[in-house]
mmCIF file of C-alpha atoms in Angstrom:
data_model
loop_
_atom_site.group_PDB
_atom_site.id
_atom_site.type_symbol
_atom_site.label_atom_id
_atom_site.label_comp_id
_atom_site.label_asym_id
_atom_site.label_seq_id
_atom_site.Cartn_x
_atom_site.Cartn_y
_atom_site.Cartn_z
ATOM 1 C CA MET X 287 -23.740 -5.160 10.945
ATOM 2 C CA ASN X 288 -21.143 -2.505 12.368
ATOM 3 C CA ASP X 289 -17.556 -2.515 11.326
ATOM 4 C CA ASP X 290 -16.293 -4.821 14.494
ATOM 5 C CA LEU X 291 -18.615 -7.735 13.855
ATOM 6 C CA LYS X 292 -17.808 -7.518 9.966
ATOM 7 C CA ASN X 293 -14.228 -7.337 10.773
ATOM 8 C CA LYS X 294 -14.570 -10.435 13.168
ATOM 9 C CA GLU X 295 -16.641 -12.320 10.434
ATOM 10 C CA ILE X 296 -13.927 -11.776 7.967
ATOM 11 C CA LEU X 297 -11.086 -12.720 10.140
ATOM 12 C CA GLN X 298 -12.942 -16.035 11.120
ATOM 13 C CA ASN X 299 -13.598 -16.658 7.433
ATOM 14 C CA THR X 300 -9.465 -16.131 7.198
ATOM 15 C CA LYS X 301 -8.924 -18.867 9.858
ATOM 16 C CA ASP X 302 -11.575 -21.180 8.533
ATOM 17 C CA THR X 303 -10.118 -21.524 5.043
ATOM 18 C CA SER X 304 -8.324 -24.687 4.524
ATOM 19 C CA ARG X 305 -5.134 -24.823 2.662
ATOM 20 C CA LYS X 306 -5.427 -26.511 -1.016
ATOM 21 C CA THR X 307 -2.871 -27.685 -3.363
ATOM 22 C CA SER X 308 -3.280 -26.335 -7.026
ATOM 23 C CA ASN X 309 -3.070 -28.777 -9.907
ATOM 24 C CA GLY X 310 -1.048 -26.722 -12.332
ATOM 25 C CA MET X 311 -2.979 -23.453 -11.973
ATOM 26 C CA LYS X 312 -1.467 -20.739 -13.628
ATOM 27 C CA VAL X 313 -1.879 -17.104 -12.949
ATOM 28 C CA LEU X 314 -0.354 -13.757 -14.360
ATOM 29 C CA ILE X 315 -0.117 -11.170 -11.807
ATOM 30 C CA THR X 316 0.405 -7.098 -13.148
ATOM 31 C CA CYS X 317 1.452 -4.196 -10.998
ATOM 32 C CA GLY X 318 2.286 -0.583 -11.855
ATOM 33 C CA ILE X 319 5.043 -0.795 -9.367
ATOM 34 C CA PHE X 320 7.399 -3.281 -8.300
ATOM 35 C CA GLU X 321 10.544 -3.559 -5.951
ATOM 36 C CA PRO X 322 12.569 -1.576 -5.469
ATOM 37 C CA ASP X 323 9.670 0.940 -5.822
ATOM 38 C CA ALA X 324 8.096 2.109 -2.625
ATOM 39 C CA GLY X 325 4.722 1.341 -1.857
ATOM 40 C CA GLY X 326 2.423 -1.415 -0.554
ATOM 41 C CA PRO X 327 1.693 -3.249 -4.118
ATOM 42 C CA ALA X 328 5.613 -3.311 -4.613
ATOM 43 C CA THR X 329 5.948 -5.739 -2.193
ATOM 44 C CA TYR X 330 2.812 -7.200 -1.754
ATOM 45 C CA ALA X 331 3.268 -8.458 -5.380
ATOM 46 C CA PRO X 332 6.495 -10.741 -4.754
ATOM 47 C CA GLN X 333 5.475 -11.759 -1.433
ATOM 48 C CA LEU X 334 2.003 -13.433 -2.584
ATOM 49 C CA ALA X 335 4.068 -14.884 -5.727
ATOM 50 C CA ARG X 336 6.403 -16.800 -3.635
ATOM 51 C CA GLU X 337 3.609 -17.951 -1.600
ATOM 52 C CA LEU X 338 1.489 -19.217 -4.392
ATOM 53 C CA VAL X 339 4.574 -21.020 -5.940
ATOM 54 C CA SER X 340 5.159 -22.756 -3.010
ATOM 55 C CA ARG X 341 1.273 -23.943 -3.335
ATOM 56 C CA GLY X 342 2.329 -25.467 -6.852
ATOM 57 C CA VAL X 343 1.012 -22.197 -8.575
ATOM 58 C CA GLU X 344 2.533 -21.303 -11.604
ATOM 59 C CA VAL X 345 3.181 -17.404 -11.300
ATOM 60 C CA ASP X 346 4.403 -14.633 -13.834
ATOM 61 C CA ILE X 347 4.549 -10.830 -13.179
ATOM 62 C CA ILE X 348 4.203 -8.552 -15.408
ATOM 63 C CA THR X 349 5.164 -4.687 -14.066
ATOM 64 C CA LEU X 350 5.860 -1.341 -15.016
ATOM 65 C CA SER X 351 9.198 -0.396 -13.979
ATOM 66 C CA ASP X 352 11.878 2.482 -13.989
ATOM 67 C CA ASN X 353 14.288 -0.456 -15.397
ATOM 68 C CA LYS X 354 14.363 -3.094 -17.991
ATOM 69 C CA SER X 355 16.066 -5.403 -15.054
ATOM 70 C CA TYR X 356 17.816 -5.144 -11.752
ATOM 71 C CA ASP X 357 20.310 -7.332 -10.420
ATOM 72 C CA PHE X 358 18.329 -9.329 -7.874
ATOM 73 C CA ASP X 359 15.663 -10.086 -10.366
ATOM 74 C CA SER X 360 17.520 -13.444 -10.716
ATOM 75 C CA LYS X 361 16.455 -14.163 -7.162
ATOM 76 C CA TYR X 362 12.686 -14.540 -7.756
ATOM 77 C CA SER X 363 10.973 -17.755 -8.221
ATOM 78 C CA PHE X 364 8.953 -16.509 -10.894
ATOM 79 C CA LYS X 365 9.096 -15.036 -14.052
ATOM 80 C CA LEU X 366 9.160 -11.482 -13.932
ATOM 81 C CA THR X 367 8.759 -9.092 -17.098
ATOM 82 C CA ARG X 368 9.379 -5.465 -16.370
ATOM 83 C CA VAL X 369 8.020 -2.944 -18.930
ATOM 84 C CA GLN X 370 9.782 -0.018 -18.758
ATOM 85 C CA ARG X 371 8.174 3.395 -17.994
ATOM 86 C CA SER X 372 7.744 6.011 -20.609
ATOM 87 C CA ASN X 373 4.946 8.519 -21.241
ATOM 88 C CA LYS X 374 1.570 7.331 -20.369
ATOM 89 C CA LEU X 375 0.193 6.856 -23.678
ATOM 90 C CA SER X 376 3.318 4.210 -24.302
ATOM 91 C CA ASN X 377 2.841 2.963 -20.860
ATOM 92 C CA TYR X 378 -1.233 1.931 -21.955
ATOM 93 C CA THR X 379 -0.428 1.057 -25.353
ATOM 94 C CA ARG X 380 2.744 -1.375 -24.637
ATOM 95 C CA MET X 381 0.730 -2.789 -21.847
ATOM 96 C CA PHE X 382 -2.212 -3.610 -23.853
ATOM 97 C CA PHE X 383 -0.555 -5.308 -26.447
ATOM 98 C CA ILE X 384 1.777 -6.953 -24.035
ATOM 99 C CA LEU X 385 -1.386 -8.424 -22.289
ATOM 100 C CA LEU X 386 -3.542 -9.023 -25.161
ATOM 101 C CA LYS X 387 -0.657 -11.346 -26.419
ATOM 102 C CA ASN X 388 -0.267 -13.077 -22.937
ATOM 103 C CA VAL X 389 -3.545 -13.187 -20.993
ATOM 104 C CA LYS X 390 -5.018 -16.410 -22.734
ATOM 105 C CA ASN X 391 -2.128 -18.317 -21.572
ATOM 106 C CA TYR X 392 -3.290 -18.163 -17.705
ATOM 107 C CA ASP X 393 -6.172 -19.560 -16.036
ATOM 108 C CA LEU X 394 -6.696 -15.853 -14.619
ATOM 109 C CA VAL X 395 -5.315 -12.523 -14.451
ATOM 110 C CA TYR X 396 -4.669 -10.792 -10.910
ATOM 111 C CA THR X 397 -3.860 -7.035 -10.912
ATOM 112 C CA LEU X 398 -2.585 -4.705 -8.050
ATOM 113 C CA ASP X 399 -3.251 -1.757 -9.982
ATOM 114 C CA TRP X 400 -6.852 -0.599 -11.355
ATOM 115 C CA LEU X 401 -5.908 2.342 -13.876
ATOM 116 C CA THR X 402 -2.172 2.618 -15.708
ATOM 117 C CA VAL X 403 -2.263 -1.189 -15.802
ATOM 118 C CA GLY X 404 -5.822 -2.150 -14.920
ATOM 119 C CA LEU X 405 -7.197 -0.333 -18.030
ATOM 120 C CA PRO X 406 -5.424 -2.160 -20.568
ATOM 121 C CA LEU X 407 -6.127 -5.464 -18.937
ATOM 122 C CA SER X 408 -9.716 -4.721 -18.703
ATOM 123 C CA PHE X 409 -9.612 -4.165 -22.679
ATOM 124 C CA ALA X 410 -7.361 -7.199 -23.310
ATOM 125 C CA SER X 411 -9.475 -9.234 -21.019
ATOM 126 C CA MET X 412 -12.372 -8.507 -22.879
ATOM 127 C CA ILE X 413 -11.205 -9.004 -26.206
ATOM 128 C CA ARG X 414 -9.731 -12.469 -24.977
ATOM 129 C CA ARG X 415 -12.486 -13.612 -22.815
ATOM 130 C CA GLN X 416 -10.356 -13.889 -19.842
ATOM 131 C CA LYS X 417 -11.405 -13.325 -16.236
ATOM 132 C CA TYR X 418 -9.613 -11.283 -13.966
ATOM 133 C CA VAL X 419 -9.488 -10.105 -10.371
ATOM 134 C CA VAL X 420 -8.506 -6.301 -9.086
ATOM 135 C CA ARG X 421 -6.960 -5.738 -5.744
ATOM 136 C CA VAL X 422 -7.721 -2.165 -4.846
ATOM 137 C CA GLY X 423 -5.471 -0.353 -2.649
ATOM 138 C CA GLY X 424 -5.280 3.952 -2.082
ATOM 139 C CA GLY X 425 -7.728 6.121 -4.574
ATOM 140 C CA TYR X 426 -6.669 7.042 -7.842
ATOM 141 C CA ILE X 427 -8.925 10.197 -8.426
ATOM 142 C CA TRP X 428 -8.240 11.593 -4.786
ATOM 143 C CA GLU X 429 -4.515 11.174 -5.116
ATOM 144 C CA ARG X 430 -4.809 13.163 -8.524
ATOM 145 C CA TYR X 431 -6.888 15.790 -7.124
ATOM 146 C CA LEU X 432 -4.266 16.192 -4.292
ATOM 147 C CA LEU X 433 -1.221 16.431 -6.700
ATOM 148 C CA MET X 434 -3.340 19.104 -8.865
ATOM 149 C CA GLY X 435 -3.064 21.526 -5.715
ATOM 150 C CA GLY X 436 -6.979 20.597 -4.495
ATOM 151 C CA GLU X 437 -7.760 21.125 -0.739
ATOM 152 C CA PRO X 438 -6.343 18.340 1.310
ATOM 153 C CA MET X 439 -9.037 16.259 2.804
ATOM 154 C CA SER X 440 -9.272 12.512 3.504
ATOM 155 C CA LEU X 441 -10.173 9.706 0.580
ATOM 156 C CA LYS X 442 -13.849 9.350 2.359
ATOM 157 C CA ALA X 443 -14.205 13.226 2.455
ATOM 158 C CA PHE X 444 -13.689 13.374 -1.299
ATOM 159 C CA TYR X 445 -16.585 11.330 -2.249
ATOM 160 C CA GLU X 446 -18.815 12.497 0.242
ATOM 161 C CA LYS X 447 -18.351 15.668 -0.909
ATOM 162 C CA GLY X 448 -18.921 14.806 -4.498
ATOM 163 C CA ILE X 449 -15.823 16.274 -5.449
ATOM 164 C CA TYR X 450 -14.915 12.828 -7.499
ATOM 165 C CA LYS X 451 -17.436 14.263 -9.959
ATOM 166 C CA GLN X 452 -14.895 16.716 -10.904
ATOM 167 C CA PHE X 453 -13.123 13.589 -12.816
ATOM 168 C CA PRO X 454 -15.853 11.865 -14.700
ATOM 169 C CA ILE X 455 -13.456 10.412 -17.378
ATOM 170 C CA PHE X 456 -11.194 8.530 -14.796
ATOM 171 C CA PHE X 457 -14.390 7.906 -12.616
ATOM 172 C CA TYR X 458 -15.921 6.074 -15.532
ATOM 173 C CA LEU X 459 -12.763 4.341 -16.628
ATOM 174 C CA ILE X 460 -12.100 3.158 -13.125
ATOM 175 C CA ARG X 461 -15.738 1.778 -12.718
ATOM 176 C CA PHE X 462 -15.602 0.183 -16.192
ATOM 177 C CA VAL X 463 -12.411 -1.657 -14.704
ATOM 178 C CA PHE X 464 -14.025 -2.710 -11.570
ATOM 179 C CA ARG X 465 -17.534 -3.493 -13.210
ATOM 180 C CA HIS X 466 -15.867 -5.925 -15.863
ATOM 181 C CA ALA X 467 -13.388 -7.677 -13.297
ATOM 182 C CA HIS X 468 -14.898 -11.106 -12.003
ATOM 183 C CA THR X 469 -13.971 -10.265 -8.298
ATOM 184 C CA VAL X 470 -12.574 -6.928 -6.770
ATOM 185 C CA ILE X 471 -10.625 -7.234 -3.530
ATOM 186 C CA PHE X 472 -10.275 -4.680 -1.002
ATOM 187 C CA ASN X 473 -8.052 -4.711 2.020
ATOM 188 C CA SER X 474 -10.565 -2.779 4.174
ATOM 189 C CA ILE X 475 -14.343 -2.778 5.146
ATOM 190 C CA ILE X 476 -14.251 1.106 4.912
ATOM 191 C CA GLN X 477 -12.956 1.416 1.550
ATOM 192 C CA ARG X 478 -15.077 -1.354 0.188
ATOM 193 C CA GLU X 479 -18.230 -0.060 1.267
ATOM 194 C CA LEU X 480 -17.300 3.462 0.250
ATOM 195 C CA PHE X 481 -16.510 2.041 -3.418
ATOM 196 C CA GLN X 482 -19.718 0.000 -3.243
ATOM 197 C CA GLU X 483 -21.736 3.012 -3.127
ATOM 198 C CA TYR X 484 -19.962 5.426 -5.431
ATOM 199 C CA TYR X 485 -19.143 3.264 -8.120
ATOM 200 C CA GLY X 486 -22.276 1.194 -7.950
ATOM 201 C CA LEU X 487 -20.309 -2.288 -7.596
ATOM 202 C CA LYS X 488 -22.333 -5.637 -6.879
ATOM 203 C CA PRO X 489 -21.746 -6.822 -3.224
ATOM 204 C CA GLU X 490 -21.570 -10.556 -4.270
ATOM 205 C CA LYS X 491 -18.322 -9.479 -6.696
ATOM 206 C CA LEU X 492 -16.582 -7.952 -3.484
ATOM 207 C CA ASP X 493 -14.167 -9.493 -1.356
ATOM 208 C CA THR X 494 -11.994 -8.152 1.602
ATOM 209 C CA ILE X 495 -8.710 -9.837 2.497
ATOM 210 C CA PHE X 496 -6.796 -7.938 5.296
ATOM 211 C CA ASN X 497 -2.827 -7.085 4.884
ATOM 212 C CA PRO X 498 -0.897 -9.565 7.000
ATOM 213 C CA ILE X 499 2.245 -9.616 9.120
ATOM 214 C CA PRO X 500 5.459 -10.100 6.543
ATOM 215 C CA SER X 501 7.177 -13.298 7.203
ATOM 216 C CA ASP X 502 10.388 -12.325 5.455
ATOM 217 C CA ILE X 503 11.581 -9.578 8.205
ATOM 218 C CA SER X 504 12.024 -10.050 11.583
ATOM 219 C CA LYS X 505 12.577 -8.195 14.995
ATOM 220 C CA VAL X 506 15.728 -5.842 14.906
ATOM 221 C CA ASP X 507 17.950 -5.069 17.746
ATOM 222 C CA ARG X 508 17.061 -1.744 18.943
ATOM 223 C CA SER X 509 19.646 -1.199 21.727
ATOM 224 C CA ASP X 510 21.181 1.977 20.714
ATOM 225 C CA LEU X 511 18.097 4.001 20.097
ATOM 226 C CA LYS X 512 18.863 7.706 18.310
ATOM 227 C CA LYS X 513 16.967 10.357 18.517
ATOM 228 C CA GLU X 514 15.727 10.305 14.917
ATOM 229 C CA ILE X 515 12.237 10.364 13.195
ATOM 230 C CA VAL X 516 11.764 8.658 9.870
ATOM 231 C CA PHE X 517 9.638 8.983 7.183
ATOM 232 C CA ALA X 518 9.847 6.175 4.361
ATOM 233 C CA GLY X 519 7.836 6.246 1.066
ATOM 234 C CA ARG X 520 7.071 7.958 -2.200
ATOM 235 C CA PHE X 521 7.303 12.134 -2.062
ATOM 236 C CA ILE X 522 3.607 12.629 -3.245
ATOM 237 C CA VAL X 523 0.948 15.098 -1.898
ATOM 238 C CA MET X 524 -1.261 11.839 -0.415
ATOM 239 C CA LYS X 525 1.514 11.103 1.955
ATOM 240 C CA ASN X 526 1.254 14.735 3.593
ATOM 241 C CA VAL X 527 4.904 15.117 4.046
ATOM 242 C CA GLU X 528 4.642 18.886 3.976
ATOM 243 C CA ASN X 529 2.810 19.231 6.905
ATOM 244 C CA LEU X 530 5.161 16.647 8.815
ATOM 245 C CA ILE X 531 7.861 18.936 7.945
ATOM 246 C CA ARG X 532 5.889 21.855 9.409
ATOM 247 C CA GLY X 533 4.866 19.981 12.127
ATOM 248 C CA PHE X 534 8.528 18.975 12.652
ATOM 249 C CA ALA X 535 9.960 22.397 12.490
ATOM 250 C CA LYS X 536 6.887 24.007 14.758
ATOM 251 C CA ALA X 537 7.862 21.264 17.367
ATOM 252 C CA ASP X 538 11.539 22.770 17.535
ATOM 253 C CA LEU X 539 13.176 19.349 18.856
ATOM 254 C CA GLN X 540 16.684 20.612 18.571
ATOM 255 C CA ASP X 541 18.221 17.318 19.355
ATOM 256 C CA TYR X 542 16.229 15.192 17.115
ATOM 257 C CA THR X 543 16.487 14.384 13.269
ATOM 258 C CA LEU X 544 13.903 13.931 10.592
ATOM 259 C CA LYS X 545 15.028 11.640 8.209
ATOM 260 C CA LEU X 546 13.289 11.314 4.999
ATOM 261 C CA LEU X 547 13.983 8.279 2.769
ATOM 262 C CA GLY X 548 12.672 8.114 -0.510
ATOM 263 C CA ASP X 549 11.711 9.842 -3.906
ATOM 264 C CA GLY X 550 8.732 11.140 -5.859
ATOM 265 C CA PRO X 551 7.353 14.304 -7.851
ATOM 266 C CA ILE X 552 7.185 16.697 -5.301
ATOM 267 C CA LEU X 553 10.791 15.937 -3.633
ATOM 268 C CA GLN X 554 12.218 19.201 -4.630
ATOM 269 C CA ASP X 555 9.067 21.337 -3.130
ATOM 270 C CA ILE X 556 9.634 19.256 0.157
ATOM 271 C CA HIS X 557 13.758 20.117 -0.183
ATOM 272 C CA ASP X 558 12.622 23.703 -0.892
ATOM 273 C CA LEU X 559 9.988 24.087 1.853
ATOM 274 C CA VAL X 560 13.031 22.582 4.422
ATOM 275 C CA PHE X 561 15.087 25.408 3.636
ATOM 276 C CA GLU X 562 12.336 27.978 3.686
ATOM 277 C CA LEU X 563 11.743 26.788 7.381
ATOM 278 C CA GLY X 564 15.555 27.154 8.020
ATOM 279 C CA ILE X 565 15.660 23.421 9.491
ATOM 280 C CA GLU X 566 18.041 22.370 6.678
ATOM 281 C CA ASP X 567 20.688 21.101 9.364
ATOM 282 C CA ARG X 568 18.068 18.654 11.230
ATOM 283 C CA VAL X 569 16.534 17.310 8.127
ATOM 284 C CA GLU X 570 18.154 14.609 6.082
ATOM 285 C CA PHE X 571 17.106 13.052 2.790
ATOM 286 C CA LEU X 572 18.298 9.806 1.821
ATOM 287 C CA PRO X 573 17.874 7.725 -1.516
ATOM 288 C CA ARG X 574 14.753 5.025 -1.428
ATOM 289 C CA MET X 575 16.075 1.464 -0.425
ATOM 290 C CA ARG X 576 15.043 -1.736 -0.823
ATOM 291 C CA ARG X 577 12.660 -2.674 2.444
ATOM 292 C CA SER X 578 14.698 -5.094 4.303
ATOM 293 C CA GLU X 579 17.751 -2.648 3.620
ATOM 294 C CA MET X 580 15.343 0.363 5.079
ATOM 295 C CA TYR X 581 14.567 -1.631 8.280
ATOM 296 C CA THR X 582 17.999 -2.476 8.939
ATOM 297 C CA TYR X 583 19.079 1.135 8.389
ATOM 298 C CA ILE X 584 16.645 2.744 10.623
ATOM 299 C CA LYS X 585 16.613 -0.015 13.442
ATOM 300 C CA ASP X 586 18.070 2.748 15.901
ATOM 301 C CA SER X 587 15.540 5.362 15.100
ATOM 302 C CA ARG X 588 13.011 6.496 17.589
ATOM 303 C CA TYR X 589 9.834 5.478 15.257
ATOM 304 C CA LEU X 590 8.580 5.614 11.814
ATOM 305 C CA VAL X 591 5.774 8.486 10.991
ATOM 306 C CA LEU X 592 3.175 8.044 8.274
ATOM 307 C CA PRO X 593 1.215 11.023 8.289
ATOM 308 C CA SER X 594 -0.790 10.823 5.059
ATOM 309 C CA TRP X 595 -4.235 12.207 4.530
ATOM 310 C CA THR X 596 -5.352 8.730 4.361
ATOM 311 C CA ASP X 597 -3.289 5.441 3.971
ATOM 312 C CA ILE X 598 -5.644 2.605 3.611
ATOM 313 C CA TYR X 599 -4.530 -0.436 5.588
ATOM 314 C CA PRO X 600 -0.860 0.584 5.193
ATOM 315 C CA MET X 601 1.597 -2.483 5.089
ATOM 316 C CA GLN X 602 4.060 -0.532 6.897
ATOM 317 C CA PHE X 603 2.022 -0.545 10.111
ATOM 318 C CA TYR X 604 2.469 -4.252 9.680
ATOM 319 C CA GLU X 605 6.234 -4.212 8.884
ATOM 320 C CA CYS X 606 6.726 -2.377 11.815
ATOM 321 C CA LEU X 607 4.919 -4.965 14.013
ATOM 322 C CA ALA X 608 7.507 -7.702 12.578
ATOM 323 C CA THR X 609 10.610 -5.607 13.166
ATOM 324 C CA GLY X 610 9.435 -3.957 16.326
ATOM 325 C CA ILE X 611 10.105 -0.367 15.078
ATOM 326 C CA PRO X 612 7.117 1.600 16.516
ATOM 327 C CA ILE X 613 5.382 3.785 13.686
ATOM 328 C CA LEU X 614 3.148 7.127 14.719
ATOM 329 C CA LEU X 615 0.476 6.691 11.955
ATOM 330 C CA THR X 616 -2.412 8.970 10.522
ATOM 331 C CA LYS X 617 -5.936 8.304 12.209
ATOM 332 C CA GLU X 618 -7.107 8.187 8.807
ATOM 333 C CA ASN X 619 -5.501 4.670 8.286
ATOM 334 C CA TYR X 620 -8.773 2.131 8.217
ATOM 335 C CA LEU X 621 -7.012 -0.883 9.978
ATOM 336 C CA ILE X 622 -8.881 -3.161 12.111
ATOM 337 C CA GLU X 623 -6.150 -2.558 14.975
ATOM 338 C CA SER X 624 -6.321 1.345 14.807
ATOM 339 C CA SER X 625 -8.117 1.483 18.176
ATOM 340 C CA GLU X 626 -4.874 -0.285 19.725
ATOM 341 C CA LEU X 627 -2.646 2.501 18.830
ATOM 342 C CA SER X 628 -2.191 5.038 21.784
ATOM 343 C CA VAL X 629 -1.146 7.619 19.739
ATOM 344 C CA GLN X 630 -2.226 8.883 16.266
ATOM 345 C CA ILE X 631 -1.867 11.955 13.741
ATOM 346 C CA ASP X 632 -4.585 14.213 12.723
ATOM 347 C CA PRO X 633 -3.272 14.701 9.517
ATOM 348 C CA HIS X 634 -5.335 17.828 8.786
ATOM 349 C CA PHE X 635 -3.312 20.096 11.767
ATOM 350 C CA VAL X 636 0.298 20.766 11.614
ATOM 351 C CA GLU X 637 -0.183 21.827 15.535
ATOM 352 C CA ASP X 638 -1.473 18.220 15.876
ATOM 353 C CA ILE X 639 1.739 16.583 14.445
ATOM 354 C CA ALA X 640 4.053 18.865 16.449
ATOM 355 C CA GLU X 641 2.044 18.172 19.715
ATOM 356 C CA LYS X 642 2.362 14.315 19.367
ATOM 357 C CA MET X 643 6.273 14.526 18.536
ATOM 358 C CA LEU X 644 6.752 16.957 21.584
ATOM 359 C CA TYR X 645 4.635 14.177 23.602
ATOM 360 C CA LEU X 646 6.804 11.157 22.285
ATOM 361 C CA ALA X 647 10.172 13.126 22.941
ATOM 362 C CA ASP X 648 9.224 12.744 26.412
ATOM 363 C CA GLU X 649 10.722 9.053 27.681
ATOM 364 C CA THR X 650 7.677 8.253 29.990
ATOM 365 C CA ASN X 651 5.355 8.934 27.327
ATOM 366 C CA TYR X 652 7.742 7.325 24.784
ATOM 367 C CA ASN X 653 8.185 4.074 26.716
ATOM 368 C CA GLU X 654 4.567 3.836 27.067
ATOM 369 C CA PHE X 655 4.089 4.381 23.517
ATOM 370 C CA VAL X 656 6.354 1.709 22.562
ATOM 371 C CA ARG X 657 4.808 -0.754 25.225
ATOM 372 C CA LYS X 658 0.993 -0.685 23.795
ATOM 373 C CA PHE X 659 2.608 -0.717 20.223
ATOM 374 C CA ASP X 660 4.495 -4.104 21.303
ATOM 375 C CA SER X 661 1.178 -5.241 23.078
ATOM 376 C CA ILE X 662 -0.822 -5.603 19.568
ATOM 377 C CA LYS X 663 -0.907 -9.203 18.316
ATOM 378 C CA VAL X 664 -1.472 -9.871 14.736
ATOM 379 C CA GLU X 665 -1.834 -13.720 13.979
ATOM 380 C CA ARG X 666 -2.720 -13.087 10.353
ATOM 381 C CA GLY X 667 0.427 -14.120 8.280
ATOM 382 C CA TRP X 668 0.893 -14.378 4.532
ATOM 383 C CA THR X 669 -0.460 -18.436 4.669
ATOM 384 C CA GLU X 670 -3.962 -17.246 5.869
ATOM 385 C CA ILE X 671 -3.967 -14.427 3.117
ATOM 386 C CA THR X 672 -2.552 -16.729 0.527
ATOM 387 C CA ASP X 673 -5.321 -19.232 1.484
ATOM 388 C CA GLN X 674 -8.084 -16.800 0.964
ATOM 389 C CA HIS X 675 -6.368 -15.796 -2.527
ATOM 390 C CA MET X 676 -6.353 -19.731 -3.518
ATOM 391 C CA LYS X 677 -10.245 -20.109 -2.703
ATOM 392 C CA ILE X 678 -10.918 -16.917 -4.908
ATOM 393 C CA PHE X 679 -8.615 -18.221 -7.528
ATOM 394 C CA GLU X 680 -9.742 -21.708 -7.440
ATOM 395 C CA LYS X 681 -13.496 -20.713 -7.682
ATOM 396 C CA ILE X 682 -12.576 -18.838 -10.918
ATOM 397 C CA SER X 683 -10.259 -21.320 -12.500
ATOM 398 C CA THR X 684 -13.046 -24.161 -11.793
ATOM 399 C CA ARG X 685 -15.782 -21.993 -13.441
ATOM 400 C CA ARG X 686 -13.730 -21.604 -16.935
#
């Protein structure tokens, strides 16, 4: 079955799933990141939790966090426990004992992290004989390889070339987490097939839930556009910010500003590169922002840019559709809507990034780019995504 047919089948299954009302189901969601952190799981978890609560599900979230609490935590309709980050061993150990104490209080556990939180969860669940579900996004070993200075490449190439074999401990730990899960949920067909092959996963344990159009953000007023290009996210090697900086410098768009929002382990390296290239007067660094604040702040920018070596089903694409702010994406995006994007970046080539920036600096080209982006229609919202989760959760809960 080709990818188009598979995508259509999954979308049809989404539409055919009827809403069900929970009868006292209790679900624990665990995360490695959470608002105000940048990243898909950080925004996915609270939105799904809110939707589940609206169905009568009792939801608690346990997450790693930079702080023990934030002022806005009180607004959540679910119980939120933040475990303050420390060193890796401490994170694993504390999370294990917290989960060991708590997992039996729930019908199931749903983890959006498959190593830092997923590994202690798998051990705690085995001891307590609890069922858990894993949602997969990104590629932990691949990202670690890039962070260690490995030759940049896509996620798919990393596995096809066998480079994952250089990380046997991490590979077997992740496979352990996957194989002991009741269900492993992916958000793309490509990654599901890739991991099924290389991690030896049983197809009947795998499911796919595509990302939704967010319901908590809306169209912004873009009547006063500025010549600004924005990157918003974590400064990690996977995001390919270095090539973005080099591409911006090569394009030499003197009247444009590149705004970089976020933080991360290579932030200082990016600062140094900007000064090395002599473009510090055209690049602005800003701290990370909460999602709603960020989209309000960048509403007058020309477009968002996401040049990642691979970005699996990026939520930013759907957030941009919801706000009306166009996004220039890496071609390594695994989106089912990818063919509808008129301009995409080849992350391997600085020249390609510069070429696409120059292309979009032309008003005619830019207007056509915006028109085609605005024409992309996605009807899949949080109602459908929650329906799919409920179907999986209820199947597990009724078998207890």
